[in-house]
Each structure stands twice: as structure tokens, then as C-alpha cells.
Short mmCIF file of C-alpha atoms in Angstrom, two decimals:
data_model
loop_
_atom_site.label_atom_id
_atom_site.label_comp_id
_atom_site.label_asym_id
_atom_site.label_seq_id
_atom_site.Cartn_x
_atom_site.Cartn_y
_atom_site.Cartn_z
CA MET A 25 -1.64 29.80 0.18
CA PRO A 26 1.15 29.40 -2.40
CA VAL A 27 3.35 26.34 -1.93
CA GLU A 28 6.66 26.01 -3.73
CA THR A 29 7.02 23.22 -6.25
CA PRO A 30 7.53 20.36 -6.35
CA HIS A 31 5.08 19.16 -3.73
CA LEU A 32 2.55 16.39 -3.34
CA ARG A 33 -1.04 17.53 -3.60
CA VAL A 34 -4.12 15.58 -2.48
CA ASP A 35 -7.63 16.13 -3.75
CA LEU A 36 -9.57 15.54 -0.54
CA GLY A 37 -12.88 14.96 -2.27
CA ARG A 38 -11.44 12.19 -4.44
CA LEU A 39 -9.57 10.70 -1.49
CA ARG A 40 -12.72 10.50 0.62
CA ARG A 41 -14.66 9.03 -2.31
CA ASN A 42 -12.03 6.32 -2.86
CA VAL A 43 -11.95 5.40 0.83
CA ARG A 44 -15.74 5.29 1.08
CA HIS A 45 -16.24 3.34 -2.14
CA VAL A 46 -13.90 0.48 -1.21
CA ALA A 47 -15.19 0.38 2.37
CA GLU A 48 -18.76 0.03 1.10
CA GLN A 49 -17.76 -2.70 -1.36
CA ALA A 50 -15.98 -4.68 1.34
CA ALA A 51 -18.90 -4.33 3.74
CA SER A 52 -21.32 -5.49 1.05
CA ALA A 53 -19.13 -8.53 0.39
CA ARG A 54 -18.83 -9.18 4.15
CA ILE A 55 -15.06 -9.10 3.98
CA ALA A 56 -12.96 -7.27 6.54
CA LEU A 57 -10.85 -4.43 5.17
CA ARG A 58 -7.37 -3.94 6.64
CA PRO A 59 -5.81 -1.33 4.33
CA HIS A 60 -2.06 -1.09 3.88
CA ALA A 61 -0.97 2.22 5.39
CA LYS A 62 2.51 2.18 3.84
CA THR A 63 0.87 3.89 0.85
CA HIS A 64 -0.11 7.08 2.64
CA LYS A 65 1.86 7.00 5.92
CA SER A 66 -0.63 9.57 7.20
CA LEU A 67 -2.52 9.58 10.48
CA GLU A 68 -5.35 11.62 8.99
CA ILE A 69 -5.91 9.14 6.18
CA ALA A 70 -5.66 6.19 8.56
CA ARG A 71 -8.39 7.78 10.66
CA LEU A 72 -10.58 8.19 7.57
CA GLN A 73 -10.14 4.49 6.77
CA LEU A 74 -10.87 3.36 10.32
CA ALA A 75 -13.90 5.63 10.58
CA SER A 76 -15.16 4.08 7.33
CA GLY A 77 -15.08 0.58 8.81
CA ALA A 78 -11.55 -0.77 8.44
CA VAL A 79 -10.86 -3.36 11.16
CA GLY A 80 -7.29 -2.16 11.58
CA LEU A 81 -4.23 -1.28 9.54
CA THR A 82 -1.61 -3.24 7.66
CA VAL A 83 1.91 -1.83 7.89
CA ALA A 84 5.29 -2.78 6.46
CA THR A 85 7.61 -2.21 9.41
CA VAL A 86 7.72 -2.03 13.18
CA GLY A 87 8.44 1.70 12.84
CA GLU A 88 5.25 2.23 10.85
CA ALA A 89 3.32 0.26 13.45
CA GLU A 90 4.71 2.48 16.21
CA ALA A 91 3.74 5.65 14.34
CA PHE A 92 0.16 4.57 13.78
CA VAL A 93 -0.32 3.21 17.29
CA ARG A 94 0.97 6.50 18.69
CA GLY A 95 -1.62 8.15 16.44
CA GLY A 96 -4.46 6.14 17.97
CA CYS A 97 -4.75 2.96 15.90
CA THR A 98 -5.38 -0.01 18.18
CA ASP A 99 -4.96 -2.91 15.73
CA VAL A 100 -1.94 -3.36 13.44
CA PHE A 101 -0.62 -6.22 11.33
CA ILE A 102 3.02 -6.09 10.22
CA ALA A 103 2.62 -8.05 7.02
CA TYR A 104 6.01 -9.52 6.37
CA PRO A 105 8.10 -12.26 7.97
CA ILE A 106 9.95 -10.39 10.69
CA TRP A 107 13.19 -11.81 12.01
CA VAL A 108 12.90 -10.72 15.65
CA ASP A 109 16.10 -9.58 17.34
CA ASP A 110 16.36 -8.26 20.90
CA ALA A 111 15.72 -4.64 19.95
CA ARG A 112 12.66 -5.44 17.81
CA ALA A 113 11.36 -7.78 20.50
CA GLN A 114 11.30 -4.95 23.02
CA ARG A 115 9.64 -2.59 20.55
CA LEU A 116 7.01 -5.20 19.70
CA ARG A 117 6.34 -5.95 23.36
CA ASP A 118 5.90 -2.24 24.03
CA LEU A 119 3.46 -2.03 21.12
CA ALA A 120 1.49 -5.00 22.39
CA GLU A 121 0.83 -3.12 25.62
CA GLN A 122 -0.95 -0.41 23.63
CA ALA A 123 -2.63 -2.23 20.74
CA ARG A 124 -3.52 -5.55 19.20
CA VAL A 125 -0.45 -6.61 17.21
CA ALA A 126 0.20 -9.39 14.70
CA ILE A 127 3.28 -10.24 12.65
CA GLY A 128 4.01 -12.51 9.72
CA VAL A 129 6.12 -15.68 9.78
CA ASP A 130 7.06 -17.91 6.87
CA SER A 131 9.37 -20.54 8.35
CA VAL A 132 9.68 -22.83 11.34
CA GLU A 133 12.89 -21.00 12.21
CA SER A 134 11.29 -17.55 12.24
CA ALA A 135 8.38 -18.87 14.30
CA ALA A 136 10.72 -20.46 16.84
CA ASN A 137 12.89 -17.35 17.02
CA GLY A 138 9.83 -15.14 17.48
CA GLY A 139 8.49 -17.41 20.17
CA ARG A 140 11.70 -17.22 22.20
CA ARG A 141 11.48 -13.44 22.26
CA LEU A 142 7.76 -12.73 22.10
CA GLY A 143 6.05 -15.74 23.70
CA GLY A 144 3.48 -14.66 26.26
CA SER A 145 3.30 -11.09 24.93
CA GLY A 146 -0.11 -11.58 23.30
CA ILE A 147 1.32 -10.90 19.85
CA GLU A 148 -0.30 -13.12 17.23
CA VAL A 149 1.11 -14.49 13.99
CA LEU A 150 -0.20 -15.14 10.51
CA VAL A 151 1.62 -17.62 8.33
CA GLU A 152 2.58 -16.18 4.97
CA VAL A 153 2.14 -18.42 1.94
CA ASP A 154 3.36 -17.96 -1.62
CA SER A 155 0.42 -17.70 -4.01
CA GLY A 156 2.58 -17.10 -7.09
CA HIS A 157 4.49 -13.88 -6.46
CA HIS A 158 7.57 -15.88 -5.39
CA ARG A 159 8.99 -13.34 -2.96
CA THR A 160 8.22 -14.59 0.54
CA GLY A 161 5.89 -17.22 1.93
CA VAL A 162 5.91 -20.98 2.33
CA PRO A 163 4.20 -23.39 -0.05
CA PRO A 164 0.53 -23.43 1.02
CA LYS A 165 0.61 -27.11 1.99
CA ASP A 166 3.33 -26.31 4.56
CA ALA A 167 1.38 -23.59 6.38
CA GLY A 168 0.22 -25.99 9.08
CA HIS A 169 3.79 -27.04 9.83
CA VAL A 170 4.81 -23.41 10.41
CA ALA A 171 1.64 -22.60 12.35
CA LYS A 172 2.20 -25.56 14.67
CA ALA A 173 5.77 -24.44 15.31
CA ALA A 174 4.52 -20.97 16.25
CA ALA A 175 1.83 -22.29 18.57
CA ARG A 176 4.32 -24.61 20.23
CA VAL A 177 6.46 -21.67 21.34
CA GLY A 178 3.61 -19.51 22.61
CA LEU A 179 2.67 -17.43 19.57
CA PRO A 180 -1.09 -17.60 18.98
CA VAL A 181 -1.93 -18.25 15.33
CA ARG A 182 -4.52 -15.92 13.84
CA GLY A 183 -4.52 -17.38 10.35
CA VAL A 184 -2.80 -17.24 6.98
CA PHE A 185 -2.02 -14.50 4.48
CA THR A 186 -0.50 -13.88 1.08
CA PHE A 187 0.43 -11.00 -1.21
CA PRO A 188 -0.65 -11.46 -4.84
CA GLY A 189 2.04 -9.12 -6.13
CA HIS A 190 2.07 -10.79 -9.53
CA GLY A 191 -1.30 -9.13 -10.07
CA TYR A 192 0.69 -6.04 -11.13
CA ALA A 193 0.48 -7.01 -14.80
CA ARG A 194 -2.00 -6.21 -17.54
CA GLY A 195 -4.95 -8.59 -17.68
CA ALA A 196 -3.67 -10.72 -14.81
CA ALA A 197 -6.19 -9.97 -12.07
CA ASP A 198 -8.72 -12.78 -12.56
CA VAL A 199 -6.08 -15.51 -12.94
CA VAL A 200 -4.06 -14.19 -10.00
CA VAL A 201 -7.11 -13.97 -7.71
CA ALA A 202 -8.08 -17.54 -8.57
CA ALA A 203 -4.55 -18.75 -7.77
CA GLU A 204 -4.54 -16.70 -4.57
CA ALA A 205 -7.82 -18.24 -3.46
CA THR A 206 -6.58 -21.76 -4.11
CA ALA A 207 -3.35 -21.11 -2.21
CA LEU A 208 -5.22 -19.68 0.76
CA ARG A 209 -7.69 -22.57 0.80
CA VAL A 210 -4.87 -25.10 0.85
CA ALA A 211 -3.08 -23.11 3.55
CA ARG A 212 -6.19 -22.87 5.70
CA GLU A 213 -6.80 -26.60 5.39
CA SER A 214 -3.18 -27.28 6.31
CA VAL A 215 -3.46 -25.19 9.47
CA GLU A 216 -6.72 -26.81 10.46
CA ALA A 217 -5.26 -30.26 9.81
CA ALA A 218 -2.54 -29.36 12.31
CA GLY A 219 -5.26 -28.95 14.94
CA LEU A 220 -5.32 -25.14 14.96
CA ASP A 221 -8.04 -22.61 14.21
CA CYS A 222 -7.57 -20.42 11.15
CA ARG A 223 -9.75 -17.43 11.92
CA VAL A 224 -8.33 -15.06 9.33
CA VAL A 225 -7.63 -15.75 5.66
CA SER A 226 -6.03 -12.57 4.35
CA GLY A 227 -5.04 -11.45 0.87
CA GLY A 228 -5.62 -8.79 -1.72
CA SER A 229 -3.95 -5.85 -3.40
CA THR A 230 -5.18 -2.82 -5.30
CA PRO A 231 -4.88 -4.26 -8.84
CA THR A 232 -6.70 -7.44 -7.80
CA LEU A 233 -9.24 -5.77 -5.52
CA ALA A 234 -12.13 -5.58 -7.97
CA ALA A 235 -11.70 -9.24 -8.94
CA SER A 236 -11.56 -10.27 -5.28
CA LEU A 237 -14.65 -8.32 -4.30
CA GLY A 238 -16.51 -9.33 -7.43
CA SER A 239 -15.99 -12.99 -6.63
CA ALA A 240 -16.44 -12.78 -2.88
CA GLY A 241 -20.08 -13.70 -2.87
CA ALA A 242 -19.67 -16.61 -5.24
CA SER A 243 -19.45 -20.20 -4.16
CA GLY A 244 -16.06 -21.85 -3.92
CA ASP A 245 -12.66 -20.74 -2.71
CA LEU A 246 -13.06 -16.98 -3.09
CA GLY A 247 -15.94 -16.91 -0.66
CA ARG A 248 -13.60 -18.09 2.10
CA VAL A 249 -11.25 -15.07 2.04
CA THR A 250 -12.05 -13.11 5.19
CA GLU A 251 -9.80 -10.03 4.88
CA LEU A 252 -8.36 -7.85 2.14
CA ARG A 253 -5.32 -5.53 2.40
CA PRO A 254 -5.19 -3.04 -0.51
CA GLY A 255 -3.17 0.15 -0.16
CA VAL A 256 -2.83 2.23 -3.33
CA TYR A 257 -6.61 2.50 -3.84
CA VAL A 258 -6.76 5.61 -1.65
CA PHE A 259 -4.71 7.67 -4.13
CA GLY A 260 -4.27 5.74 -7.37
CA ASP A 261 -1.07 6.22 -9.39
CA ALA A 262 0.23 5.90 -12.94
CA GLN A 263 0.76 2.15 -12.56
CA GLN A 264 -2.87 1.63 -11.62
CA TRP A 265 -3.95 3.97 -14.42
CA GLU A 266 -2.03 1.91 -16.98
CA LEU A 267 -3.36 -1.36 -15.55
CA GLY A 268 -6.91 -0.04 -15.86
CA THR A 269 -7.49 -0.33 -12.12
CA VAL A 270 -8.34 3.36 -11.79
CA ASP A 271 -9.58 6.09 -14.10
CA PRO A 272 -7.90 9.51 -14.18
CA ASP A 273 -10.89 10.93 -12.29
CA ASP A 274 -10.08 8.56 -9.40
CA ILE A 275 -6.51 9.77 -8.92
CA ALA A 276 -6.32 11.71 -5.67
CA LEU A 277 -2.59 12.45 -5.39
CA THR A 278 -0.32 14.23 -7.84
CA ALA A 279 3.02 15.99 -7.73
CA ARG A 280 2.55 19.66 -8.54
CA ALA A 281 5.51 20.78 -10.69
CA THR A 282 6.62 23.91 -12.55
CA VAL A 283 7.61 24.04 -16.22
CA VAL A 284 11.22 25.26 -16.19
CA SER A 285 12.44 24.58 -19.74
CA HIS A 286 11.42 23.82 -23.31
CA ALA A 287 14.89 22.60 -24.28
CA GLY A 288 14.98 20.12 -27.16
CA GLY A 289 11.33 20.65 -27.93
CA ARG A 290 10.26 18.88 -24.76
CA VAL A 291 8.75 20.04 -21.50
CA VAL A 292 11.07 19.96 -18.48
CA LEU A 293 9.63 20.07 -14.97
CA ASP A 294 11.22 20.75 -11.59
CA ALA A 295 10.02 17.40 -10.14
CA GLY A 296 12.60 14.65 -10.54
CA SER A 297 13.25 11.31 -8.92
CA LYS A 298 13.59 12.90 -5.48
CA ALA A 299 9.95 14.00 -5.69
CA LEU A 300 8.35 11.34 -7.88
CA GLY A 301 10.41 8.26 -7.07
CA ALA A 302 12.21 6.34 -9.79
CA ASP A 303 10.07 3.19 -10.05
CA ARG A 304 9.13 2.02 -13.54
CA ALA A 305 7.36 -1.30 -13.94
CA ALA A 306 7.95 -3.39 -17.04
CA TYR A 307 4.52 -2.46 -18.41
CA ALA A 308 4.86 1.28 -17.70
CA THR A 309 5.03 3.62 -20.70
CA GLY A 310 7.04 6.24 -18.83
CA TYR A 311 8.25 7.47 -15.44
CA GLY A 312 4.93 9.15 -14.74
CA ARG A 313 1.95 10.71 -16.47
CA ILE A 314 0.30 14.13 -16.64
CA LEU A 315 -3.17 14.12 -15.13
CA GLU A 316 -4.73 16.60 -17.56
CA ARG A 317 -2.83 15.43 -20.65
CA PRO A 318 -3.20 11.63 -20.90
CA ARG A 319 -1.01 11.33 -24.02
CA ALA A 320 1.99 12.99 -22.36
CA ARG A 321 4.68 10.85 -20.74
CA VAL A 322 7.63 11.48 -18.45
CA VAL A 323 10.37 9.92 -20.58
CA SER A 324 13.38 10.52 -18.36
CA LEU A 325 14.17 11.56 -14.80
CA ALA A 326 17.09 13.26 -13.13
CA GLU A 327 17.21 13.92 -9.42
CA HIS A 328 15.44 17.27 -9.76
CA HIS A 329 14.02 17.29 -13.28
CA ALA A 330 11.48 15.37 -15.32
CA VAL A 331 11.58 15.42 -19.10
CA VAL A 332 8.13 15.10 -20.68
CA GLU A 333 7.16 14.23 -24.22
CA TRP A 334 4.18 16.57 -24.63
CA PRO A 335 2.04 16.15 -27.75
CA GLY A 336 0.49 19.36 -28.99
CA ARG A 337 0.94 22.84 -27.60
CA ARG A 338 3.38 22.94 -24.72
CA PRO A 339 2.48 24.66 -21.43
CA ARG A 340 4.18 28.01 -20.98
CA LEU A 341 7.33 28.44 -18.93
CA GLY A 342 6.50 29.07 -15.29
CA SER A 343 3.13 27.34 -15.46
CA GLN A 344 2.31 24.41 -13.20
CA VAL A 345 1.17 20.89 -14.06
CA ASP A 346 0.15 17.83 -12.06
CA VAL A 347 2.29 14.72 -12.48
CA VAL A 348 0.90 11.31 -11.53
CA PRO A 349 3.80 9.30 -10.03
CA ASN A 350 4.25 5.74 -11.23
CA HIS A 351 4.33 4.34 -7.68
CA VAL A 352 2.60 6.55 -5.18
CA CYS A 353 3.96 4.71 -2.11
CA ALA A 354 7.52 5.62 -3.08
CA ALA A 355 6.61 9.24 -3.82
CA VAL A 356 4.88 9.71 -0.47
CA ASN A 357 7.92 8.34 1.36
CA LEU A 358 9.96 11.18 -0.17
CA ALA A 359 7.73 13.94 1.17
CA ASP A 360 7.50 15.58 4.58
CA VAL A 361 3.91 16.71 4.09
CA LEU A 362 0.92 16.17 1.85
CA TRP A 363 -0.77 19.39 0.74
CA VAL A 364 -4.47 18.62 0.95
CA GLU A 365 -6.84 20.68 -1.16
CA GLU A 366 -10.54 21.17 -0.50
CA ALA A 367 -12.73 23.92 -1.91
CA GLY A 368 -9.64 25.78 -3.13
CA ARG A 369 -7.95 25.81 0.26
CA LEU A 370 -4.76 23.98 1.21
CA ARG A 371 -3.69 22.45 4.48
CA ALA A 372 -0.68 20.35 5.38
CA TRP A 373 -0.90 16.77 6.64
CA ASP A 374 2.33 15.34 7.99
CA VAL A 375 3.67 12.14 6.45
CA ALA A 376 3.95 10.75 9.96
CA ALA A 377 5.49 7.38 9.05
CA ARG A 378 7.93 8.73 6.46
CA GLY A 379 11.26 6.89 6.38
CA LEU A 380 10.38 4.44 9.15
CA ASN A 381 11.99 1.52 7.36
CA SER A 382 12.93 -0.62 10.36
#
């Protein structure tokens, strides 16, 4: 079945292999896997992850949680410090009647506010701590203070969590995982010193996943992490390729694009920022890469065009190529469907949680 370009294309064999491989690694390390579904926003992929042993899903917003619970997921963690207003409180209470729900808090004020609106609902909280990314999260030593505030207003405390986002840098994984482990140990001890159980110690990301799993069986702090929350591992992307987290043969999602021009000696494609997303990390060597031509780089983006520096013989006008987006989560959020390929056949999977940003 021909599909007009640009569109997002998924290699189902690679996707299944990626899901299975990480699930097996986590099981071997005896660490729970709670993958971040904001990457794929797809009910079909969530079901693959859950069938492979994931204990539940991580999501970024209440809207994403609603989409996945409607799709049959019964355990969701909204992994950021929600400020609960009346409308979100009602949505969260409705969710809690259908699934096990947890949210993040990272201040006494957010815990108290959540307790006023959600106390008695059965919704649990995890205290977010800053392990070095410096975005959200309390200092680890203050986790017990926040946890106690949550418990006082009727929000059961499940544990602590962090996001090691500073692991998105070349050669940083081992150092970041060690810092993450130390932060989580201090946070756990702080919660326990406040007289509360800390059943879940949650961390992880795709670029730090191998270091986390490789250290999980060792003695010391890393052995105490109980849950990991990677997301991008299901697809891979150009960022992970450049970090060395994935090989090209692991990449399961690309943007299929058509060559529309050879102007200026370059290759111009019909997939711009509205198909690929515009993210470019400081370490990235372009706005995307070409799966079958590793030396090529997307050097500039317009809304509907990508300009590619293409060493060697250029592909002919009208031919199609596969672009690896820099940040696959952003690209998926721009698409209505994922075109899934298996044995030469295509089928459409809805991006069910697309655009659910609140």
C-alpha cells in the first residue's frame, strides 16, 4: 500500500527486538521496568511492553494517562510534579477509579495542595529529587520532609524518583548513573528517617540504561534502585545514535521522505520540521541522519523541507530515503499514525496520545 511522504515508518521486527531485549535485561537484573510511553504514544506499543513484563507505564501528562488507561493499562505514573487544580483533581480521581495512579511531587506546597484535592482517592505520590539535571526535584536530603508533608494530608508515599537528564551527553553515562544512585540512596534514607516506607526507588533513561543495568547486580548504591523508566529505547533516534546508545541496526522508526530537489548540490527532502521536529542537542552533528547513509547529515530545516549534505552520489529525484529524527518523541507527537511495516506489508497504528499536553 503506497503512503504519501513524509510519514513515520516503524520496522516491527526491530521494535519487538528492542522491547524484548530491554525487558529481558531488566528481569535478569531484578529491576522493575516502567517504560516512558511519551516516546511512542501508542496503545499497541504499550501493550507490547506490558506483555513483555513492564509493571506499568510512565507518562508525562494527565492526558497521556487517560489515553493509556482507556486503552487498558491499569498502572500509570505521571512522572512530574503536578500542580493539582480543581479540573485536574477531578480527572485524576476519575482515573483512580479505573487504574492504579501515582503522581510526582517536589515541594511541601505541591504535596499539601495535592492532598487537599486528592486525599482519600488512593492516588500515591513519589517524591522527585534532583540528581544533577537541575530541572525539577528537591535536594535528596529533603525528600523525607516532602514525603512527610504528603503523608500528613492523606497522600500515600510510594517512594522517590529522579530523571538523570544530564546523561544526554557523550561519555557521561557512568558518572551520571553513579550520581543518580547516590542521590536516590540519600533520598530513600531521608524518607525512611521520616518514619515512612520507601518501596520504590525509581530512575533511569535510555542513554544511561546500559550503565544502570550493568551495575544493578553489583554491591553498593546501584543495587538499591528498584525501577527504571527509559522511553526512547523502543525506537532509537539520531541523538541516541550519536551518543553510542544504539547502533543503526537498532533504529526502529524513521521518517520516510522523498527527494524533491538537488538545488545547490545538496539533497532536499519533503520532510521538514513539521515531520521531524526541530530539536538539536548541543552534541548533535545535524538535524537528523540518513539511516542507510551514515555520513549524510540534515544541515538545515524549513517547515516542509530538509536540506541534506550527501557525500557521494546523490539519490535520484523522486526516490525515497529514511531520515532518523534527532528526537523521536517530538517527531511522534507530530504524526497522526505510525506506519508499521512487517514482511513488506504496512498497517497504521494510531498515535493515540498525540498532543495530549495537559
